[in-house]
Coordinates of C-alpha atoms in Angstrom, one line a residue:
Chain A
X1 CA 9.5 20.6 -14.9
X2 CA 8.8 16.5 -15.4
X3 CA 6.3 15.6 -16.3
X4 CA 6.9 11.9 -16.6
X5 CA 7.5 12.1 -12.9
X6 CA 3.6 12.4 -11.9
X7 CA 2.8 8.8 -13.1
X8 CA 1.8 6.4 -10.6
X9 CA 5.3 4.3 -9.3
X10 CA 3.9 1.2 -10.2
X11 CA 3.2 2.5 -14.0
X12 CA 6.7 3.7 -13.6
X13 CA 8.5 1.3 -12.3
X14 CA 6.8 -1.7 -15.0
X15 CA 7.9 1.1 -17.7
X16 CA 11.6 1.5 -16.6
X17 CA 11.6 -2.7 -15.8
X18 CA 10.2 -3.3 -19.3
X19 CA 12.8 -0.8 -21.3
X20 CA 15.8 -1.9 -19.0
X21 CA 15.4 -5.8 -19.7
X22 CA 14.9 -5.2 -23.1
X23 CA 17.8 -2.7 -23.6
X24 CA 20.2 -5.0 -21.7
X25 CA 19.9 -8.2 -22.6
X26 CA 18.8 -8.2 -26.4
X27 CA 21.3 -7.9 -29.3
X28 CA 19.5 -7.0 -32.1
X29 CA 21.4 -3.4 -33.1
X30 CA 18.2 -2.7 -34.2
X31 CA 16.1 -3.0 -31.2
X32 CA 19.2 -1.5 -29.3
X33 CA 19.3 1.6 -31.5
X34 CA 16.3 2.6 -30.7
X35 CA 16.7 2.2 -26.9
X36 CA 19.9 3.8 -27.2
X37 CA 18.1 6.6 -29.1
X38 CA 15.3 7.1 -26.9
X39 CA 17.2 7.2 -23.6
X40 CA 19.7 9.6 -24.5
X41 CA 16.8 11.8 -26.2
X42 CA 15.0 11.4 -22.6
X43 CA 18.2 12.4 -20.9
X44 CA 18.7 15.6 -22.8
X45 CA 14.9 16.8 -21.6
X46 CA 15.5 15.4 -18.1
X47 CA 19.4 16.5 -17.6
X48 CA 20.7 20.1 -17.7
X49 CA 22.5 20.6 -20.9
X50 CA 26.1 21.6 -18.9
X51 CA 26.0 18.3 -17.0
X52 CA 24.4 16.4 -19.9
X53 CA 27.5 17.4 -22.2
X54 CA 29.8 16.5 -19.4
X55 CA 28.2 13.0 -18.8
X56 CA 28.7 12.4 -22.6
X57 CA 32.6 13.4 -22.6
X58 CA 33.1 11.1 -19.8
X59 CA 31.1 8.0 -21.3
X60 CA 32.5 7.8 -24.9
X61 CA 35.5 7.7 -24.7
X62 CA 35.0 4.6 -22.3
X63 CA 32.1 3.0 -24.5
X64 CA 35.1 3.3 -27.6
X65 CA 37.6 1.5 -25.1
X66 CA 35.0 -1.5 -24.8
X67 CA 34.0 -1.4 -29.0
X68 CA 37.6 -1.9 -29.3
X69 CA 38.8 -4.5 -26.9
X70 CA 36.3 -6.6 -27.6
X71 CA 38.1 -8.0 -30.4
X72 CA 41.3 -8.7 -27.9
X73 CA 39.0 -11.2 -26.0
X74 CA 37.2 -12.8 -29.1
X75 CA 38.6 -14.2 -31.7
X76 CA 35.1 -16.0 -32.7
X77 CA 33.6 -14.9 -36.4
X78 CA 34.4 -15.8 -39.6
X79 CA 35.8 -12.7 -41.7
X80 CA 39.5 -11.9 -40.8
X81 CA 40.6 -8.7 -41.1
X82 CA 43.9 -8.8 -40.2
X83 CA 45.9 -10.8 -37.5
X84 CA 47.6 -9.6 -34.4
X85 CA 49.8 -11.7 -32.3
X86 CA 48.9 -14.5 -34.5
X87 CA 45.2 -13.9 -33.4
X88 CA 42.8 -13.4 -36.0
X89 CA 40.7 -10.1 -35.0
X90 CA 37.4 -10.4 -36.8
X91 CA 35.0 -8.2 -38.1
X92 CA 32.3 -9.9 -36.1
X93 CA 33.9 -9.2 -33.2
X94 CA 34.2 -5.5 -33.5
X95 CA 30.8 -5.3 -34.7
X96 CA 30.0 -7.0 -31.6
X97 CA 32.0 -4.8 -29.5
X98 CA 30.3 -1.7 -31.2
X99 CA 27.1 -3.7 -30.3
X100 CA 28.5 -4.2 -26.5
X101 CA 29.0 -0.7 -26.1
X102 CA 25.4 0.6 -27.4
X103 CA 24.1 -1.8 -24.8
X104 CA 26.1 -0.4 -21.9
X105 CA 25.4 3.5 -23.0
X106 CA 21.8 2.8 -23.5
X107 CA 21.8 1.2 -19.7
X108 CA 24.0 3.9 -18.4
X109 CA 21.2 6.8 -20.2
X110 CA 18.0 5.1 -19.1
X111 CA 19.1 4.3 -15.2
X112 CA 20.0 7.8 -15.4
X113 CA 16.3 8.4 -16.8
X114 CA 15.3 6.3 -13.9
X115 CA 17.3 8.1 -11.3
X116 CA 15.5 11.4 -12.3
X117 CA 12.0 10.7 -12.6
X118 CA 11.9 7.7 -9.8
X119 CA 13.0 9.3 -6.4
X120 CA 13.5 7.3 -3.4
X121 CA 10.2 8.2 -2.1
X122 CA 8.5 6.3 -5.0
X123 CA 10.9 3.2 -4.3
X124 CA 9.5 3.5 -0.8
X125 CA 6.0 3.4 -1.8
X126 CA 6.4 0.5 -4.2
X127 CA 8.4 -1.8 -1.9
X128 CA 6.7 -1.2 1.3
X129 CA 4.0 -3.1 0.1
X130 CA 6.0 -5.9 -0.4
X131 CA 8.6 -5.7 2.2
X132 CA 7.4 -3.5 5.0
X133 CA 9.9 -3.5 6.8
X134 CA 13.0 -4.0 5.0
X135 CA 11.2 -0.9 3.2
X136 CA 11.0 1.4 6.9
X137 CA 14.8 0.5 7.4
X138 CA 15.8 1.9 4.0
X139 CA 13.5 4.7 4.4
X140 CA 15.5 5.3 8.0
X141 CA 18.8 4.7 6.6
X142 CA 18.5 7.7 4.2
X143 CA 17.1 9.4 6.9
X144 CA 20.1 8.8 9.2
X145 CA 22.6 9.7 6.6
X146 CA 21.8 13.4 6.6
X147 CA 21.3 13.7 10.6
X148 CA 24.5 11.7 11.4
X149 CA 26.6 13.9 9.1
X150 CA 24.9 17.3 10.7
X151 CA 25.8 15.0 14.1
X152 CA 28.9 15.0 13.1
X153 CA 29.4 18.6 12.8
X154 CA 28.3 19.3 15.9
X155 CA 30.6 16.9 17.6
X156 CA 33.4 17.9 15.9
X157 CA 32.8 21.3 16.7
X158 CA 32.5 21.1 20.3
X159 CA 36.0 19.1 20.6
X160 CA 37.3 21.7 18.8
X161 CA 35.9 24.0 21.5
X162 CA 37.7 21.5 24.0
X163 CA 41.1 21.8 22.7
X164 CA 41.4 19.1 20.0
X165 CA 42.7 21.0 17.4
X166 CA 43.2 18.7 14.6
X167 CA 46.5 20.8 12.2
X168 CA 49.4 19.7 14.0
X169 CA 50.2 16.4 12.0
X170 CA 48.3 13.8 10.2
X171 CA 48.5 11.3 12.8
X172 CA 47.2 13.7 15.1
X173 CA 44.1 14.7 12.7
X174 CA 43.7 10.8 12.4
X175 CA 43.2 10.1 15.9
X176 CA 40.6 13.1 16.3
X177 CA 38.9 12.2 14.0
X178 CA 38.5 8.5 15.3
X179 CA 37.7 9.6 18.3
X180 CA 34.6 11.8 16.5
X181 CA 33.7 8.9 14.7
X182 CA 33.9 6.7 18.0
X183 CA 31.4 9.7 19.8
X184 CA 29.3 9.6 16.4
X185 CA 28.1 5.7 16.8
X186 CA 28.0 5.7 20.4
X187 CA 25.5 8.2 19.8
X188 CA 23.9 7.4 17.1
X189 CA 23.3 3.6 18.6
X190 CA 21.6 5.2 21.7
X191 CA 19.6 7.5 19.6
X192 CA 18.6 4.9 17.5
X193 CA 17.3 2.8 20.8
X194 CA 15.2 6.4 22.1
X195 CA 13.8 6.3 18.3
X196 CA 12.6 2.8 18.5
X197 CA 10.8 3.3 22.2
X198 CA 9.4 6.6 20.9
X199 CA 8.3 4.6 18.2
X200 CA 6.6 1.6 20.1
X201 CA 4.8 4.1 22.1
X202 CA 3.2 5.2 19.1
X203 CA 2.2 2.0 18.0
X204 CA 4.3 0.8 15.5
X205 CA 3.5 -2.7 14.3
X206 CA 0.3 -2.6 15.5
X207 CA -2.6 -4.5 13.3
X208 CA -5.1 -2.5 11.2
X209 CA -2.6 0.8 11.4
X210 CA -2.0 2.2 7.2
X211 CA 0.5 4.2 5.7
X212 CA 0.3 7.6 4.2
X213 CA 0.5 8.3 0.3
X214 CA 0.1 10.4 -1.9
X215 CA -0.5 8.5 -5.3
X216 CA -3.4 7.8 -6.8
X217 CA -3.9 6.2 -10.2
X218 CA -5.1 8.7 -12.8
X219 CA -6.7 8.2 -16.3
X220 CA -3.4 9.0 -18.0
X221 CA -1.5 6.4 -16.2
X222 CA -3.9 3.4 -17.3
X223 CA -3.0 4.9 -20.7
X224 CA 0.6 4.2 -20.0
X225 CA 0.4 0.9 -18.5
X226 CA -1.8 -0.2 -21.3
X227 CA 0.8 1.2 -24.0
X228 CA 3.5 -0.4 -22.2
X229 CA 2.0 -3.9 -21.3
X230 CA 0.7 -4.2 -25.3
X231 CA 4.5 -2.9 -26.3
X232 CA 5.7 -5.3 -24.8
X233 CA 4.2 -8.4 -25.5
X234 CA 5.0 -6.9 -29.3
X235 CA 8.2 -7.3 -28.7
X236 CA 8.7 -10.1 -26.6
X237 CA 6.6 -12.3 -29.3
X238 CA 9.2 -11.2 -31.9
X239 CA 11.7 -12.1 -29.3
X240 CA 10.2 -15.2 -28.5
X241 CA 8.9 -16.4 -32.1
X242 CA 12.8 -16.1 -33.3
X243 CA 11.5 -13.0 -35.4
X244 CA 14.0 -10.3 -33.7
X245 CA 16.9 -13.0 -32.8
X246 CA 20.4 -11.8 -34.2
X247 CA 23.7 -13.0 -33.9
X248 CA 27.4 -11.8 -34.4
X249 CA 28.9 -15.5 -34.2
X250 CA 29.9 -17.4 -36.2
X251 CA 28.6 -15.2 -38.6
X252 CA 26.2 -12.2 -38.4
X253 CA 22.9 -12.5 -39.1
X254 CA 20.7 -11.0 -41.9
X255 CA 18.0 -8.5 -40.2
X256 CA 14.7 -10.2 -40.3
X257 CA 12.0 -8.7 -42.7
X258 CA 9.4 -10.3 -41.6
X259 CA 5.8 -8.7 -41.0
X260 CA 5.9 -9.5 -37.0
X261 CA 10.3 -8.6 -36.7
X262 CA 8.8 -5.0 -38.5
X263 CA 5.7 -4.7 -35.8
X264 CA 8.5 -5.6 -33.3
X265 CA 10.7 -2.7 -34.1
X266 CA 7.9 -0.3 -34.5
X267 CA 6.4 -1.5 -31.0
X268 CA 9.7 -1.3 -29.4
X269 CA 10.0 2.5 -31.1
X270 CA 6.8 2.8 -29.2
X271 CA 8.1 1.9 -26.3
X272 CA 11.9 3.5 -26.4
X273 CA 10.0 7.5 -27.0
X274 CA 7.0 7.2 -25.0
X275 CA 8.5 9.3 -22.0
X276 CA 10.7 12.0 -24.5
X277 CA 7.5 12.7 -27.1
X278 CA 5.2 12.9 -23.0
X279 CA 8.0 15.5 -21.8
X280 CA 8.7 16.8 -25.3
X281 CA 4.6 17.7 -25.5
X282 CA 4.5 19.3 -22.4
X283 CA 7.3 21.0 -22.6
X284 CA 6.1 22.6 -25.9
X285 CA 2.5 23.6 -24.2
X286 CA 4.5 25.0 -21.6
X287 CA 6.3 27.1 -24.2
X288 CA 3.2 28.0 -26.0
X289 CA 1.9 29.4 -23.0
X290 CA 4.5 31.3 -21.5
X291 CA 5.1 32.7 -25.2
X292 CA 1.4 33.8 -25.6
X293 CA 1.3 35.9 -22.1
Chain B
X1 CA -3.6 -6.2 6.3
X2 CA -4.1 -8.6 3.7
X3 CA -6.5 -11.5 4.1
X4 CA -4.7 -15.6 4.3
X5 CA -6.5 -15.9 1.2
X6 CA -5.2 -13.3 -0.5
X7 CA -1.6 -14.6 0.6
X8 CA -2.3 -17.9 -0.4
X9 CA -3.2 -16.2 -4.3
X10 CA 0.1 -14.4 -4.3
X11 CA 2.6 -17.3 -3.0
X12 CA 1.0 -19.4 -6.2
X13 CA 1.6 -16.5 -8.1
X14 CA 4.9 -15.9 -6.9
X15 CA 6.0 -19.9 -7.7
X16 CA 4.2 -19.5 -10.9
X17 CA 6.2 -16.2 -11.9
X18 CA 9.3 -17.1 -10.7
X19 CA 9.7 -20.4 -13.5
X20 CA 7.9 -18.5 -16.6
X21 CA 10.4 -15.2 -15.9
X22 CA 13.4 -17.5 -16.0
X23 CA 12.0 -19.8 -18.9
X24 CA 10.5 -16.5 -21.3
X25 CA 13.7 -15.2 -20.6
X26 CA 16.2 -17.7 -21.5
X27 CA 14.2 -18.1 -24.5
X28 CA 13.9 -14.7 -25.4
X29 CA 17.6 -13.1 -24.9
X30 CA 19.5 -15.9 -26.5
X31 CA 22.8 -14.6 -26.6
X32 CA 22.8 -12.6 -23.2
X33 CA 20.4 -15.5 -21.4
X34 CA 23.2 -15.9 -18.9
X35 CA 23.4 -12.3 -17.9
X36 CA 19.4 -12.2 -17.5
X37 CA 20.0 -15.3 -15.2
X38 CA 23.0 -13.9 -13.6
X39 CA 20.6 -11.2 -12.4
X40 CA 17.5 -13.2 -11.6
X41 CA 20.0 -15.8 -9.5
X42 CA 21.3 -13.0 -7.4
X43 CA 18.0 -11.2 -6.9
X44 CA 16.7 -14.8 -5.5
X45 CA 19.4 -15.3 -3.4
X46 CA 18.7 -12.5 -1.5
X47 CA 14.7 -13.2 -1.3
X48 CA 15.7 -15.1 1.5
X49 CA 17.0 -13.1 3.8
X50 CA 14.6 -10.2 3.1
X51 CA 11.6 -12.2 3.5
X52 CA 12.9 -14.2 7.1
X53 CA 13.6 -10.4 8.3
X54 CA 10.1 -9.6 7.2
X55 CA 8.4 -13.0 8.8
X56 CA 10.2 -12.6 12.1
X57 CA 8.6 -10.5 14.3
X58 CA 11.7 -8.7 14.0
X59 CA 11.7 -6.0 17.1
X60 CA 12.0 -2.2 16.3
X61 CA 15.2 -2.1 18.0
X62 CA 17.0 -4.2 15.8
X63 CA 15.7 -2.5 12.8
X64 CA 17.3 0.7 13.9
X65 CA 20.3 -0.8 14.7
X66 CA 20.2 -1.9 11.1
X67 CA 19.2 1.7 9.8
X68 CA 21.7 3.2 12.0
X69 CA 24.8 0.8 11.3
X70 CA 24.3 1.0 7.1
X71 CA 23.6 4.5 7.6
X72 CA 27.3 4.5 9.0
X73 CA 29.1 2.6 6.1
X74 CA 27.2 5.0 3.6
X75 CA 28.1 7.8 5.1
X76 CA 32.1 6.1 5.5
X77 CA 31.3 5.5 1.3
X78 CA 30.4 9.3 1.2
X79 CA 33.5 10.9 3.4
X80 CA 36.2 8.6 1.9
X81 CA 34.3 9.6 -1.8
X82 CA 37.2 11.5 -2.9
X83 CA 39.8 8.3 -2.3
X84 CA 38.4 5.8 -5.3
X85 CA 37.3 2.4 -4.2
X86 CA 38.2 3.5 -0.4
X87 CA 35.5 2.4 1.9
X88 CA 34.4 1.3 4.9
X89 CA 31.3 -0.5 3.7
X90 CA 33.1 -3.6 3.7
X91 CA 34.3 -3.2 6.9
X92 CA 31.5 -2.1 8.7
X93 CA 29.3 -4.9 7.4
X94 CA 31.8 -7.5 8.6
X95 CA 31.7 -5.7 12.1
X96 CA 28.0 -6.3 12.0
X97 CA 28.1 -9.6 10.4
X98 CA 30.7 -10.4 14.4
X99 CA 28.5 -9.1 16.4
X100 CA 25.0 -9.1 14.9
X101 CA 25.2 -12.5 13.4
X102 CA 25.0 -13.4 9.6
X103 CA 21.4 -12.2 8.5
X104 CA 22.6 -8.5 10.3
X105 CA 25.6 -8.8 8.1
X106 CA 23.9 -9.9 5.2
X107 CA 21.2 -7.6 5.5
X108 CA 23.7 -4.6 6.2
X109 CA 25.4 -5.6 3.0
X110 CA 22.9 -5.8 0.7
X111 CA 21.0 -2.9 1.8
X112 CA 24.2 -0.9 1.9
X113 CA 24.8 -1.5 -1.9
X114 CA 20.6 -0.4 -2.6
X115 CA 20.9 3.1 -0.4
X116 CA 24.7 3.8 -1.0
X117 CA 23.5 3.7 -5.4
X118 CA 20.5 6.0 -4.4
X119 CA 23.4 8.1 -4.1
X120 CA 26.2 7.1 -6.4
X121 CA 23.7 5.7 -9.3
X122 CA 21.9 2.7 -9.7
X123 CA 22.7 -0.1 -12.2
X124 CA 22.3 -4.1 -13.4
X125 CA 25.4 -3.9 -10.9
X126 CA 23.6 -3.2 -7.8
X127 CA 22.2 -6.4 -7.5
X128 CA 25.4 -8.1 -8.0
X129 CA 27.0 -5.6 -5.2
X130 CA 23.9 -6.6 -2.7
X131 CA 25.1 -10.1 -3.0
X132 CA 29.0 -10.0 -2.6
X133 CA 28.7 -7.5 0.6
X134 CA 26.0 -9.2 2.1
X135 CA 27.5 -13.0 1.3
X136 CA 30.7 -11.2 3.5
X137 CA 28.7 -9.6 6.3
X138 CA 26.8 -13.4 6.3
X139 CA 30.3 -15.4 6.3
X140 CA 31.5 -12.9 8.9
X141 CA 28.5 -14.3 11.0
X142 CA 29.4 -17.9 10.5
X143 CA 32.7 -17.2 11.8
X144 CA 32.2 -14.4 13.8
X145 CA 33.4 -16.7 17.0
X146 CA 37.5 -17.3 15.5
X147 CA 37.2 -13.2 13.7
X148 CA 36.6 -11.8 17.5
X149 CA 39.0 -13.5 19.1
X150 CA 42.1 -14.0 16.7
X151 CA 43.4 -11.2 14.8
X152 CA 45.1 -12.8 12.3
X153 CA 41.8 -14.3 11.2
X154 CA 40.2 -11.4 11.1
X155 CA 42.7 -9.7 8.6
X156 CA 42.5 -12.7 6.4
X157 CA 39.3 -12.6 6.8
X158 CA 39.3 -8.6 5.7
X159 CA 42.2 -9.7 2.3
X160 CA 39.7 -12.3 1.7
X161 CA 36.2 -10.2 1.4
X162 CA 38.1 -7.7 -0.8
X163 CA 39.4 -10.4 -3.1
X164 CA 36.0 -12.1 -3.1
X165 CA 34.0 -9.0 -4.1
X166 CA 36.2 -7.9 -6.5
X167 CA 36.1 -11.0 -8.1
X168 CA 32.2 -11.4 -7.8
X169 CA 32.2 -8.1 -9.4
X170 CA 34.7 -8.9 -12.5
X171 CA 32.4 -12.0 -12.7
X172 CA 28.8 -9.2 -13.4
X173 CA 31.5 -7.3 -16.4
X174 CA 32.2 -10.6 -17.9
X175 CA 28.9 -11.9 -18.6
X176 CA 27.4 -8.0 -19.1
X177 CA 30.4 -7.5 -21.6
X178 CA 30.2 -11.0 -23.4
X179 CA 26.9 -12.5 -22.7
X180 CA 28.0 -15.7 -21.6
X181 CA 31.5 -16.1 -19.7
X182 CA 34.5 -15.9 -21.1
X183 CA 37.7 -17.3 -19.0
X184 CA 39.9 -14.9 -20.9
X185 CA 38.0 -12.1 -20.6
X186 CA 37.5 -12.7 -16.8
X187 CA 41.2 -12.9 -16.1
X188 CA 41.8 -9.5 -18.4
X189 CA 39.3 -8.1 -16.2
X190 CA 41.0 -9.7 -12.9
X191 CA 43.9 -8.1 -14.4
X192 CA 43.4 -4.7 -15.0
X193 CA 41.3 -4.6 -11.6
X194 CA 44.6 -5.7 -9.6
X195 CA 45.0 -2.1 -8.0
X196 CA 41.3 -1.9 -7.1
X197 CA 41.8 -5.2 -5.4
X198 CA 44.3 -4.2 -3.7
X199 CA 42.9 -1.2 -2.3
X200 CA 40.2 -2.6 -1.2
X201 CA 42.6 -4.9 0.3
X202 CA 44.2 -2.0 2.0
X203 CA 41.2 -0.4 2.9
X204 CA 39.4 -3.2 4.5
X205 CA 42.4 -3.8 6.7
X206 CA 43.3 -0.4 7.9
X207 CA 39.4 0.1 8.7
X208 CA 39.3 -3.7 10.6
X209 CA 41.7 -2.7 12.4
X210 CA 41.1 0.7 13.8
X211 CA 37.0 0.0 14.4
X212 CA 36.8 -3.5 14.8
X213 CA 37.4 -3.0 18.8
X214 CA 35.7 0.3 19.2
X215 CA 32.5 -0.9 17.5
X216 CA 32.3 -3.9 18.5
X217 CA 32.1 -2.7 22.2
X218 CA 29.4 -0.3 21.6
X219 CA 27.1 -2.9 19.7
X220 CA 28.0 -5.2 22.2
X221 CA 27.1 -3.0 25.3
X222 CA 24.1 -1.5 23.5
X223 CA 22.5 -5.5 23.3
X224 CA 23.3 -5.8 26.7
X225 CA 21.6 -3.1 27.8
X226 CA 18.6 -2.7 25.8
X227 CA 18.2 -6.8 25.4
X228 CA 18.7 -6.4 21.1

């Protein structure tokens, strides 16, 4: 069950925007921690656990690779720790590369986040009231991709049925199948013209016509939009005031301790669990009640 | 349908948006401004395209023949899945690019990068991706005239848009990795991406080759006969 899923897509899609700009284009280890932290905690409701321990086997080791080549491309910084190749790598520059790396995991987790709650369907919605139409042709491409490869099927089955056996050598499987392939457009062009008459004849295009939808904005997702709007300005004040600003060269920079870098932090905190503590709670009711039948 | 009114209120918005975005941005992100730009630059670029296929009284045929051809190249990305970085997206968007001029090709591109990531996973690359193929399938329109009828051009053409989108590509890793660009960084990257260049090099060709002809004949019989 997700719960985060029933939100309205606009409330949605704002929430991912907000966390994903943050996430990948501010520095502060700080701010990126928490990100970090929150997606991966979101992940682990939203993922099964198999798949969710296989995702993280494949991403570290290639999140170390990136911490520590980072210093192989910059030699900025100002505390050598030792030299290679007569090139001074710096502790700056690993730090940075460690830094690099959060940023690119935290990315990776919360478009994963995104992949899971925000299905196609809610892209759909969102964009076809913005671009109609390049939204219909996206919405028919996915349809096409399941019907041409069924298509496909077929039409390889019935040459089959005509003699074109496809094991004698690879040239020979080659050719068949370019000559399935060749079958599969010609159809699917002319099928794609009968679609579009079928569709005139309906009345596509014409004025005052509305689409359906199922979406409607509830109570809670006000709440959400409210928490997220007000996070944000939070924390794009402290980015914007200088308060959360942080950087690895020429020399790293102390962690503000100021009263609005702190509300910053907490804010963004606010922001980065929002969608695990939602999940987390309903996932706990659901417990409760299951456990007291 | 919306009022003129309310269209007029949301083109001032839009111009109003567009400058505070860039300028609250750059401001904000100070070391990774240029990747935030990098990714605002690309979105715009495709705006374009997107909004001129809107405005047009674009007919329902050629939308399905848009559906239809970028549902192809997916579905080319999802059979060849188990060959790394062998596809025919490229290739079939500089077949539509030939034969169903440059916004076709640019629109196949860049909407072949949004529904293929549906699929494979989206990322800050996908907008990156939406520009390189659709800049091919739009270059492929501005020369579709030499590409039909000289082969040679066509598979210099087809080294070309693998070169170019790999590049385009190593450009996004630069400025994602280092927050502004780094020469020396962008040729290790050049580097170490040499093989996938080259297959798509490979790939590009072999699939130019063999569906170029056989394509290009059913788009252009289908326009022909249905008037497209």
């Amino acid at each position: 069950m997700k719960v985060f899923e029933n939100y309205h897509p606009i409330v949605l899609f704002i929430y991912f925007i907000s966390v994903l700009v943050i996430a990948m284009f501010e520095t502060n280890p700080v701010i990126l921690g928490l990100t970090l932290l929150g997606g991966v905690l979101f992940a682990l409701l939203l993922v099964e656990k198999k798949r969710f321990v296989k995702d993280l086997v494949m991403i570290l080791p290639f999140m170390l690779l990136v911490a520590l080549t980072n210093p192989l491309f910059s030699h900025n910084g100002v505390t050598p720790l030792f030299f290679l190749n007569g090139n001074a790598v710096t502790l700056e520059a690993i730090l940075y590369g460690i830094d690099i790396a959060a940023m690119i995991m935290a990315v990776i987790y919360w478009f994963k986040c995104y992949q899971e709650v925000f299905g196609s369907d809610k892209f759909l919605y969102l964009f076809g009231k913005i671009i109609p139409k390049v939204a219909l042709v996206i919405s028919m491409t996915l349809r096409f991709i399941p019907l041409l490869r069924r298509q496909y099927k077929k039409i390889a089955d019935a040459q089959k049925c005509l003699g074109m056996y496809e094991d004698k050598s690879i040239i020979d499987k080659a050719k068949v199948v370019m000559k399935n392939v060749s079958i599969l457009i010609t159809w699917s062009l002319e099928n794609s013209v009968d679609t579009s008459m079928s569709m005139k004849a309906r009345g596509y295009g014409i004025k005052g016509r509305t689409n359906y939808h199922n979406f409607k904005i509830h109570k809670m997702d006000k709440i959400l939009l409210i928490i997220t709007l007000l996070m944000d300005v939070t924390v794009f004040t402290g980015m914007i005031t200088g308060n959360t600003t942080f950087w690895f060269y020429p020399e790293i920079t102390a962690i503000k301790t100021t009263l609005l870098a702190f509300t910053s932090y907490l804010a963004h905190a606010v922001l980065s669990f929002t969608p695990f503590i939602i999940e987390l709670k309903e996932n706990l009711k659901w417990k409760y009640y299951v456990w007291k039948i | 349908m919306k009022s003129t009114k309310q269209k007029q209120i949301i083109k001032i918005l839009i111009y109003i948006l567009i400058p505070v975005v860039i300028v609250a941005g750059a401001t904000a992100f100070g070391t990774k401004k240029y990747a935030f730009l990098s990714i605002v630059v690309m979105l715009l670029a495709c705006v374009p395209f997107f909004v001129s296929f809107e405005k047009k009284n674009a007919k329902v045929e050629r939308m399905l023949a848009l559906a239809v051809l970028t549902a192809i190249s997916i579905l080319g990305r999802y059979i060849f899945g188990f060959i790394p970085h062998f596809k025919p997206i490229t290739a079939m968007v500089i077949i539509t690019g030939i034969y169903m001029g440059g916004e076709m090709g640019f629109l196949c591109g860049a909407l072949s990068a949004v529904v293929s990531n549906f699929i494979f996973g989206q990322g800050p690359w996908t907008t990156f991706q939406m520009f390189a193929w659709g800049f091919t399938g739009l270059m492929a329109g501005v020369f579709a005239k030499q590409l039909k009828e000289n082969k040679p051009a066509l598979l210099l053409y087809a080294c070309l848009a693998g070169l170019s989108y790999s590049l385009m590509l190593d450009v996004w890793s630069t400025i994602w990795a280092e927050g502004e660009f780094n020469i020396k960084r962008y040729v290790g990257y050049i580097i170490t991406s040499i093989p996938t260049t080259l297959t798509y090099i490979v790939s590009n060709i072999m699939f130019l080759l063999i569906l170029t002809r056989p394509i290009g004949e059913k788009l252009d019989r289908i326009r022909k006969k249905y008037g497209i």
